[in-house]
Amino acid sequence: MSGVPVVLGVESSCDETGFGIVSDGVLLGQGLASSASQHAEFGGVVPEIAARAHLEAAVPTLRIALHDAGVELRDITHVAATSGPGLATAVHVGLAAAKSVAWSLGVPLYGVHHLAGHAAADTLEHGPLPAQSIILIVSGGHTSILHVKDLVADPIEHLGDTLDDAAGEAFDKVSRLLGLGYPGGPAISKAAVGGDPEAFSFPRAMLRPGDQPYVFSFSGLKTAVARTVESLERAGEEVPVADIAASFEQAVVDVLVTKALRAVQEKGLDTLVIVGGVAANQRLRAVAQERCDAAGVELRIPPIRLCTDNGAMIAAVGDLLVRGGASPSGLQIAADPSAVLHGAQLPLPAGFAV
């Protein structure tokens, strides 16, 4: 590996502890630990529990990544870490781990925006992004449509976000309503198998003429599901969980795909990239593929193992920054739990126009 950058990526923004190793655009190996089971009884992520879990998992997960990649710690030439956004206590743990490795090895450290990491995850499977693309990020904490040029050299144009619940958050809340447990995404998808996606006409918010074209809202959909369940229970009727799950899932997917494809077409582009934890949803993948094929749009979605939070995606951004000649962020960088996405690197480099 002499002369070729070997980048270690560190991710700890929520409940996954991730270390990944990337060199010249190729994922060499990764380690991933999740504390999801520890949060299940609370129906959502508890920051203090997540932070303690990161502390316990950091060293073992780093060792797994090194072993998986077939490299030694001394082979690492650069380190990249999520420095925001995310749960404050959780981000601090991963960033501290990254600083420790970078300092001990005497190698450069790069701060990375978590959402840029999701965008970069697809490059590990499908190669470099096109000159311009629309990226739909759908996860537990974020639902955003981005117009991306060069991911690390150009400003990232935020076309729209959710006004309230993120798509993944809506899955979690509806799963709780239906008694399906946490995390909600996989639970809803499993329950929806065999259900009728047209059994209930749940709302598709923000799709009327005059609505903001790239903005999402899932709070009303969640409320509609809750009222449906309450009405059925008051009437003494059995709650058709499979049908409700399938109808809810279809409502979310319809809005996500419609708005993302609208952005591709109105920007005159031909590529849609869907990333984030909800991108693992099979219904979303199938509907997006069908509608993209009909519209003549190339669809790129990374494999499921790269959809959820992971260190590989952060290493991918670090690798792009190194190969692009970006200056390191330095050991003095601070965690920014509410970082706004303007560029892939945190803090933004001097002279970076937004």
CSV table of C-alpha atoms in Angstrom, one decimal:
chain,number,residue,atom,x,y,z
A,1,MET,CA,0.0,0.0,0.0
A,2,SER,CA,3.1,2.2,-0.1
A,3,GLY,CA,2.2,5.7,-1.5
A,4,VAL,CA,-1.5,5.0,-1.7
A,5,PRO,CA,-3.6,6.8,0.9
A,6,VAL,CA,-5.4,4.4,3.4
A,7,VAL,CA,-8.2,6.2,5.1
A,8,LEU,CA,-9.8,5.2,8.3
A,9,GLY,CA,-13.4,6.5,8.8
A,10,VAL,CA,-15.2,6.7,12.1
A,11,GLU,CA,-18.9,7.1,12.6
A,12,SER,CA,-20.8,7.5,15.9
A,13,SER,CA,-23.6,10.0,15.2
A,14,CYS,CA,-26.4,7.8,16.6
A,15,ASP,CA,-26.6,4.2,17.7
A,16,GLU,CA,-24.1,2.5,15.4
A,17,THR,CA,-20.4,2.5,16.0
A,18,GLY,CA,-18.7,2.2,12.7
A,19,PHE,CA,-15.1,2.0,11.5
A,20,GLY,CA,-14.3,1.6,7.8
A,21,ILE,CA,-11.1,1.6,5.7
A,22,VAL,CA,-11.0,2.9,2.2
A,23,SER,CA,-8.2,3.3,-0.3
A,24,ASP,CA,-8.4,4.8,-3.7
A,25,GLY,CA,-12.2,4.5,-3.8
A,26,VAL,CA,-12.2,0.8,-2.7
A,27,LEU,CA,-13.7,-0.4,0.6
A,28,LEU,CA,-11.0,-2.6,2.1
A,29,GLY,CA,-12.9,-3.6,5.2
A,30,GLN,CA,-15.2,-2.4,8.0
A,31,GLY,CA,-16.5,-3.1,11.5
A,32,LEU,CA,-19.9,-2.2,12.8
A,33,ALA,CA,-21.6,-2.4,16.2
A,34,SER,CA,-25.1,-1.4,17.0
A,35,SER,CA,-26.8,-0.6,20.3
A,36,ALA,CA,-30.3,-0.7,18.8
A,37,SER,CA,-31.4,-3.6,21.0
A,38,GLN,CA,-30.5,-1.5,24.1
A,39,HIS,CA,-32.9,1.2,23.0
A,40,ALA,CA,-35.7,-1.0,22.0
A,41,GLU,CA,-37.5,-0.9,25.3
A,42,PHE,CA,-37.6,2.9,25.1
A,43,GLY,CA,-39.0,3.0,21.6
A,44,GLY,CA,-36.1,5.2,20.4
A,45,VAL,CA,-32.5,6.1,20.9
A,46,VAL,CA,-31.4,7.2,24.3
A,47,PRO,CA,-28.3,9.5,23.9
A,48,GLU,CA,-26.6,8.4,27.2
A,49,ILE,CA,-27.0,4.7,26.4
A,50,ALA,CA,-25.7,5.3,22.8
A,51,ALA,CA,-22.6,7.2,24.1
A,52,ARG,CA,-21.7,4.4,26.6
A,53,ALA,CA,-22.2,1.8,23.9
A,54,HIS,CA,-19.9,3.7,21.6
A,55,LEU,CA,-17.2,3.8,24.3
A,56,GLU,CA,-17.5,0.1,24.9
A,57,ALA,CA,-17.5,-0.8,21.1
A,58,ALA,CA,-14.9,1.6,19.8
A,59,VAL,CA,-11.7,-0.5,20.2
A,60,PRO,CA,-13.2,-3.9,19.4
A,61,THR,CA,-14.9,-2.5,16.3
A,62,LEU,CA,-11.7,-0.8,15.1
A,63,ARG,CA,-9.9,-4.1,15.5
A,64,ILE,CA,-12.6,-5.8,13.4
A,65,ALA,CA,-12.2,-3.3,10.7
A,66,LEU,CA,-8.5,-3.6,10.6
A,67,HIS,CA,-8.7,-7.4,10.5
A,68,ASP,CA,-11.4,-7.3,7.8
A,69,ALA,CA,-9.2,-5.0,5.7
A,70,GLY,CA,-6.1,-7.0,6.2
A,71,VAL,CA,-4.1,-3.9,7.3
A,72,GLU,CA,-2.3,-2.9,10.5
A,73,LEU,CA,-3.1,0.3,12.4
A,74,ARG,CA,0.3,1.7,11.3
A,75,ASP,CA,-0.8,1.4,7.6
A,76,ILE,CA,-3.4,4.1,8.1
A,77,THR,CA,-2.3,7.3,6.4
A,78,HIS,CA,-5.4,9.6,7.1
A,79,VAL,CA,-8.4,9.6,9.5
A,80,ALA,CA,-11.9,10.9,8.8
A,81,ALA,CA,-14.6,11.2,11.4
A,82,THR,CA,-18.2,12.3,11.6
A,83,SER,CA,-18.1,15.6,13.5
A,84,GLY,CA,-21.8,16.4,12.9
A,85,PRO,CA,-24.7,16.4,12.9
A,86,GLY,CA,-25.9,13.8,15.4
A,87,LEU,CA,-26.5,13.2,19.1
A,88,ALA,CA,-24.0,15.4,20.9
A,89,THR,CA,-22.7,12.8,23.3
A,90,ALA,CA,-22.5,10.2,20.6
A,91,VAL,CA,-20.6,12.3,18.1
A,92,HIS,CA,-18.1,13.3,20.8
A,93,VAL,CA,-17.1,9.7,21.4
A,94,GLY,CA,-16.3,8.8,17.8
A,95,LEU,CA,-14.5,12.1,17.2
A,96,ALA,CA,-12.4,11.6,20.3
A,97,ALA,CA,-11.5,8.1,19.1
A,98,ALA,CA,-10.6,9.5,15.7
A,99,LYS,CA,-8.4,12.2,17.2
A,100,SER,CA,-6.6,9.6,19.4
A,101,VAL,CA,-5.8,7.5,16.4
A,102,ALA,CA,-4.7,10.5,14.2
A,103,TRP,CA,-2.6,11.9,17.0
A,104,SER,CA,-0.9,8.6,17.9
A,105,LEU,CA,-0.1,7.9,14.3
A,106,GLY,CA,0.8,11.5,13.4
A,107,VAL,CA,-1.5,11.5,10.4
A,108,PRO,CA,-4.0,14.2,9.2
A,109,LEU,CA,-7.6,14.3,10.5
A,110,TYR,CA,-10.7,15.3,8.5
A,111,GLY,CA,-14.1,16.3,9.9
A,112,VAL,CA,-16.9,15.0,7.8
A,113,HIS,CA,-20.6,15.9,7.6
A,114,HIS,CA,-22.7,12.8,8.3
A,115,LEU,CA,-25.1,13.3,5.4
A,116,ALA,CA,-22.2,13.7,2.9
A,117,GLY,CA,-21.1,10.3,4.2
A,118,HIS,CA,-24.4,8.8,3.2
A,119,ALA,CA,-24.0,10.3,-0.3
A,120,ALA,CA,-20.5,8.9,-0.6
A,121,ALA,CA,-21.6,5.4,0.4
A,122,ASP,CA,-22.9,4.8,-3.1
A,123,THR,CA,-19.4,5.4,-4.6
A,124,LEU,CA,-18.1,2.3,-2.8
A,125,GLU,CA,-20.5,0.2,-4.8
A,126,HIS,CA,-21.1,2.0,-8.1
A,127,GLY,CA,-18.0,4.2,-8.5
A,128,PRO,CA,-17.7,7.9,-8.8
A,129,LEU,CA,-20.9,10.0,-8.8
A,130,PRO,CA,-21.7,11.7,-12.1
A,131,ALA,CA,-20.9,15.3,-12.7
A,132,GLN,CA,-24.3,16.2,-11.3
A,133,SER,CA,-27.0,14.2,-9.6
A,134,ILE,CA,-29.9,14.4,-7.3
A,135,ILE,CA,-29.4,12.6,-4.0
A,136,LEU,CA,-32.4,11.6,-1.8
A,137,ILE,CA,-31.3,10.9,1.8
A,138,VAL,CA,-33.8,9.1,3.9
A,139,SER,CA,-33.0,8.0,7.4
A,140,GLY,CA,-34.2,8.0,11.0
A,141,GLY,CA,-33.1,11.6,11.5
A,142,HIS,CA,-33.1,13.1,8.0
A,143,THR,CA,-35.1,13.3,4.8
A,144,SER,CA,-33.5,15.6,2.3
A,145,ILE,CA,-33.2,16.2,-1.4
A,146,LEU,CA,-29.7,17.4,-2.5
A,147,HIS,CA,-28.4,18.7,-5.7
A,148,VAL,CA,-24.8,17.4,-5.8
A,149,LYS,CA,-22.0,18.3,-8.2
A,150,ASP,CA,-18.5,17.4,-7.0
A,151,LEU,CA,-19.3,16.0,-3.6
A,152,VAL,CA,-16.2,17.3,-1.8
A,153,ALA,CA,-15.1,20.3,-4.0
A,154,ASP,CA,-18.4,22.0,-4.6
A,155,PRO,CA,-21.1,23.4,-2.3
A,156,ILE,CA,-24.0,21.0,-1.8
A,157,GLU,CA,-27.4,22.6,-2.8
A,158,HIS,CA,-30.1,21.7,-0.3
A,159,LEU,CA,-33.3,21.6,-2.3
A,160,GLY,CA,-35.6,20.5,0.5
A,161,ASP,CA,-36.0,18.8,3.9
A,162,THR,CA,-38.8,17.5,6.1
A,163,LEU,CA,-40.8,20.0,8.0
A,164,ASP,CA,-41.4,17.6,10.9
A,165,ASP,CA,-40.7,13.9,11.2
A,166,ALA,CA,-38.0,12.3,9.1
A,167,ALA,CA,-39.2,9.2,7.1
A,168,GLY,CA,-37.4,6.8,9.4
A,169,GLU,CA,-38.8,8.6,12.5
A,170,ALA,CA,-42.3,8.1,11.0
A,171,PHE,CA,-41.6,4.4,10.6
A,172,ASP,CA,-40.5,4.2,14.2
A,173,LYS,CA,-43.6,6.0,15.5
A,174,VAL,CA,-46.1,4.0,13.4
A,175,SER,CA,-44.3,0.7,14.3
A,176,ARG,CA,-44.9,1.7,18.0
A,177,LEU,CA,-48.5,2.4,17.3
A,178,LEU,CA,-48.9,-1.0,15.8
A,179,GLY,CA,-47.0,-2.8,18.5
A,180,LEU,CA,-44.3,-3.9,16.2
A,181,GLY,CA,-41.3,-2.7,18.1
A,182,TYR,CA,-38.1,-0.8,17.4
A,183,PRO,CA,-36.4,-0.1,15.0
A,184,GLY,CA,-39.6,0.6,13.0
A,185,GLY,CA,-38.3,0.3,9.4
A,186,PRO,CA,-37.6,-3.4,9.3
A,187,ALA,CA,-40.6,-4.1,11.5
A,188,ILE,CA,-43.0,-2.3,9.3
A,189,SER,CA,-41.6,-3.9,6.1
A,190,LYS,CA,-41.9,-7.3,7.6
A,191,ALA,CA,-45.5,-6.7,8.7
A,192,ALA,CA,-46.4,-5.3,5.3
A,193,VAL,CA,-45.6,-8.5,3.5
A,194,GLY,CA,-49.0,-9.9,2.4
A,195,GLY,CA,-50.8,-6.6,3.3
A,196,ASP,CA,-52.8,-4.6,0.8
A,197,PRO,CA,-51.1,-1.2,0.1
A,198,GLU,CA,-54.4,0.2,-1.1
A,199,ALA,CA,-56.5,-1.0,1.9
A,200,PHE,CA,-56.3,2.5,3.5
A,201,SER,CA,-56.0,5.8,1.7
A,202,PHE,CA,-53.5,7.5,3.9
A,203,PRO,CA,-52.5,11.1,3.0
A,204,ARG,CA,-49.6,12.0,0.7
A,205,ALA,CA,-48.6,15.4,2.1
A,206,MET,CA,-47.0,18.3,0.2
A,207,LEU,CA,-48.0,17.0,-3.3
A,208,ARG,CA,-50.7,19.5,-4.1
A,209,PRO,CA,-50.1,22.3,-6.7
A,210,GLY,CA,-48.6,25.2,-4.9
A,211,ASP,CA,-46.9,23.1,-2.2
A,212,GLN,CA,-43.1,23.5,-1.8
A,213,PRO,CA,-41.9,21.0,-4.5
A,214,TYR,CA,-39.0,19.4,-2.5
A,215,VAL,CA,-40.2,19.7,1.1
A,216,PHE,CA,-41.6,16.7,3.1
A,217,SER,CA,-44.0,16.3,5.9
A,218,PHE,CA,-44.8,12.9,7.6
A,219,SER,CA,-46.4,14.1,10.8
A,220,GLY,CA,-49.9,14.1,9.3
A,221,LEU,CA,-49.5,10.6,7.9
A,222,LYS,CA,-48.5,9.4,11.3
A,223,THR,CA,-51.5,11.0,12.8
A,224,ALA,CA,-53.8,9.5,10.2
A,225,VAL,CA,-52.5,6.0,11.1
A,226,ALA,CA,-53.0,6.7,14.8
A,227,ARG,CA,-56.6,7.8,14.2
A,228,THR,CA,-57.3,4.8,12.1
A,229,VAL,CA,-56.0,2.4,14.7
A,230,GLU,CA,-58.0,4.3,17.5
A,231,SER,CA,-61.2,4.2,15.4
A,232,LEU,CA,-60.9,0.5,14.8
A,233,GLU,CA,-60.2,-0.3,18.4
A,234,ARG,CA,-63.1,1.9,19.6
A,235,ALA,CA,-65.4,0.0,17.3
A,236,GLY,CA,-64.1,-3.3,18.7
A,237,GLU,CA,-62.8,-4.4,15.4
A,238,GLU,CA,-59.5,-6.2,14.8
A,239,VAL,CA,-56.7,-4.0,13.6
A,240,PRO,CA,-55.5,-5.3,10.2
A,241,VAL,CA,-51.8,-4.7,11.0
A,242,ALA,CA,-50.5,-6.0,7.6
A,243,ASP,CA,-52.8,-3.8,5.6
A,244,ILE,CA,-52.1,-0.7,7.7
A,245,ALA,CA,-48.4,-1.3,7.5
A,246,ALA,CA,-48.5,-1.8,3.7
A,247,SER,CA,-50.7,1.3,3.2
A,248,PHE,CA,-48.5,3.4,5.4
A,249,GLU,CA,-45.3,2.2,3.7
A,250,GLN,CA,-46.8,2.9,0.2
A,251,ALA,CA,-47.8,6.4,1.3
A,252,VAL,CA,-44.2,7.2,2.4
A,253,VAL,CA,-42.7,5.7,-0.7
A,254,ASP,CA,-45.0,7.5,-3.1
A,255,VAL,CA,-44.0,10.9,-1.7
A,256,LEU,CA,-40.3,10.1,-1.5
A,257,VAL,CA,-40.1,8.9,-5.1
A,258,THR,CA,-42.4,11.5,-6.6
A,259,LYS,CA,-40.5,14.4,-5.1
A,260,ALA,CA,-37.0,13.0,-5.9
A,261,LEU,CA,-37.9,12.3,-9.5
A,262,ARG,CA,-39.4,15.8,-9.8
A,263,ALA,CA,-36.0,17.2,-8.7
A,264,VAL,CA,-34.1,15.1,-11.3
A,265,GLN,CA,-36.4,16.2,-14.1
A,266,GLU,CA,-36.7,19.9,-13.2
A,267,LYS,CA,-32.9,20.1,-12.9
A,268,GLY,CA,-32.5,18.5,-16.3
A,269,LEU,CA,-30.4,15.6,-14.9
A,270,ASP,CA,-30.5,11.8,-15.4
A,271,THR,CA,-29.3,10.2,-12.2
A,272,LEU,CA,-31.1,9.7,-8.9
A,273,VAL,CA,-29.1,8.3,-5.9
A,274,ILE,CA,-31.1,7.1,-2.8
A,275,VAL,CA,-29.1,6.6,0.4
A,276,GLY,CA,-29.7,6.3,4.1
A,277,GLY,CA,-31.2,3.7,6.4
A,278,VAL,CA,-34.7,3.9,4.8
A,279,ALA,CA,-33.0,3.1,1.4
A,280,ALA,CA,-32.8,-0.5,2.6
A,281,ASN,CA,-36.6,-0.6,2.3
A,282,GLN,CA,-37.5,-3.1,-0.4
A,283,ARG,CA,-40.8,-1.3,-1.4
A,284,LEU,CA,-38.9,1.9,-1.9
A,285,ARG,CA,-36.3,0.2,-4.0
A,286,ALA,CA,-38.9,-1.5,-6.2
A,287,VAL,CA,-41.1,1.6,-6.7
A,288,ALA,CA,-38.1,3.8,-7.3
A,289,GLN,CA,-36.7,1.4,-9.9
A,290,GLU,CA,-40.0,1.1,-11.7
A,291,ARG,CA,-40.6,4.8,-11.9
A,292,CYS,CA,-37.0,5.7,-12.8
A,293,ASP,CA,-37.1,3.1,-15.6
A,294,ALA,CA,-40.3,4.6,-16.9
A,295,ALA,CA,-38.7,8.1,-16.8
A,296,GLY,CA,-35.4,7.1,-18.3
A,297,VAL,CA,-33.5,8.0,-15.2
A,298,GLU,CA,-30.6,6.0,-13.8
A,299,LEU,CA,-31.2,4.8,-10.2
A,300,ARG,CA,-28.3,4.2,-7.9
A,301,ILE,CA,-28.9,2.7,-4.4
A,302,PRO,CA,-26.0,1.2,-2.4
A,303,PRO,CA,-26.3,-2.3,-1.0
A,304,ILE,CA,-28.2,-2.6,2.3
A,305,ARG,CA,-24.9,-3.0,4.3
A,306,LEU,CA,-24.0,0.5,3.2
A,307,CYS,CA,-27.4,2.1,3.8
A,308,THR,CA,-27.4,2.3,7.6
A,309,ASP,CA,-24.8,4.5,9.4
A,310,ASN,CA,-21.3,3.0,9.0
A,311,GLY,CA,-17.7,4.0,9.1
A,312,ALA,CA,-17.1,3.0,5.5
A,313,MET,CA,-19.1,5.9,4.2
A,314,ILE,CA,-17.1,8.4,6.3
A,315,ALA,CA,-13.9,6.8,5.1
A,316,ALA,CA,-15.2,7.2,1.5
A,317,VAL,CA,-15.6,11.0,2.1
A,318,GLY,CA,-12.1,11.1,3.7
A,319,ASP,CA,-10.7,9.3,0.7
A,320,LEU,CA,-12.3,11.8,-1.7
A,321,LEU,CA,-11.0,14.7,0.3
A,322,VAL,CA,-7.4,13.3,0.4
A,323,ARG,CA,-7.4,12.6,-3.3
A,324,GLY,CA,-8.9,16.0,-4.0
A,325,GLY,CA,-6.1,17.8,-2.2
A,326,ALA,CA,-8.3,19.1,0.7
A,327,SER,CA,-6.5,20.5,3.7
A,328,PRO,CA,-7.0,18.5,6.9
A,329,SER,CA,-9.4,19.8,9.5
A,330,GLY,CA,-6.9,19.3,12.3
A,331,LEU,CA,-7.0,17.9,15.8
A,332,GLN,CA,-8.7,21.1,17.1
A,333,ILE,CA,-12.0,20.4,15.4
A,334,ALA,CA,-15.0,20.3,17.6
A,335,ALA,CA,-18.2,18.3,17.4
A,336,ASP,CA,-21.1,20.2,15.7
A,337,PRO,CA,-24.3,18.2,16.6
A,338,SER,CA,-26.5,20.5,14.6
A,339,ALA,CA,-24.2,21.1,11.6
A,340,VAL,CA,-26.0,22.4,8.5
A,341,LEU,CA,-25.0,20.7,5.3
A,342,HIS,CA,-23.2,23.1,2.9
A,343,GLY,CA,-20.2,20.9,2.1
A,344,ALA,CA,-18.7,17.5,2.8
A,345,GLN,CA,-16.0,18.7,5.1
A,346,LEU,CA,-16.4,20.1,8.6
A,347,PRO,CA,-15.6,22.8,9.4
A,348,LEU,CA,-15.9,24.3,5.9
A,349,PRO,CA,-12.5,25.1,4.4
A,350,ALA,CA,-11.5,28.7,4.2
A,351,GLY,CA,-12.8,30.4,1.0
A,352,PHE,CA,-15.5,27.7,0.5
A,353,ALA,CA,-18.5,29.6,-1.1
A,354,VAL,CA,-22.0,28.7,0.0
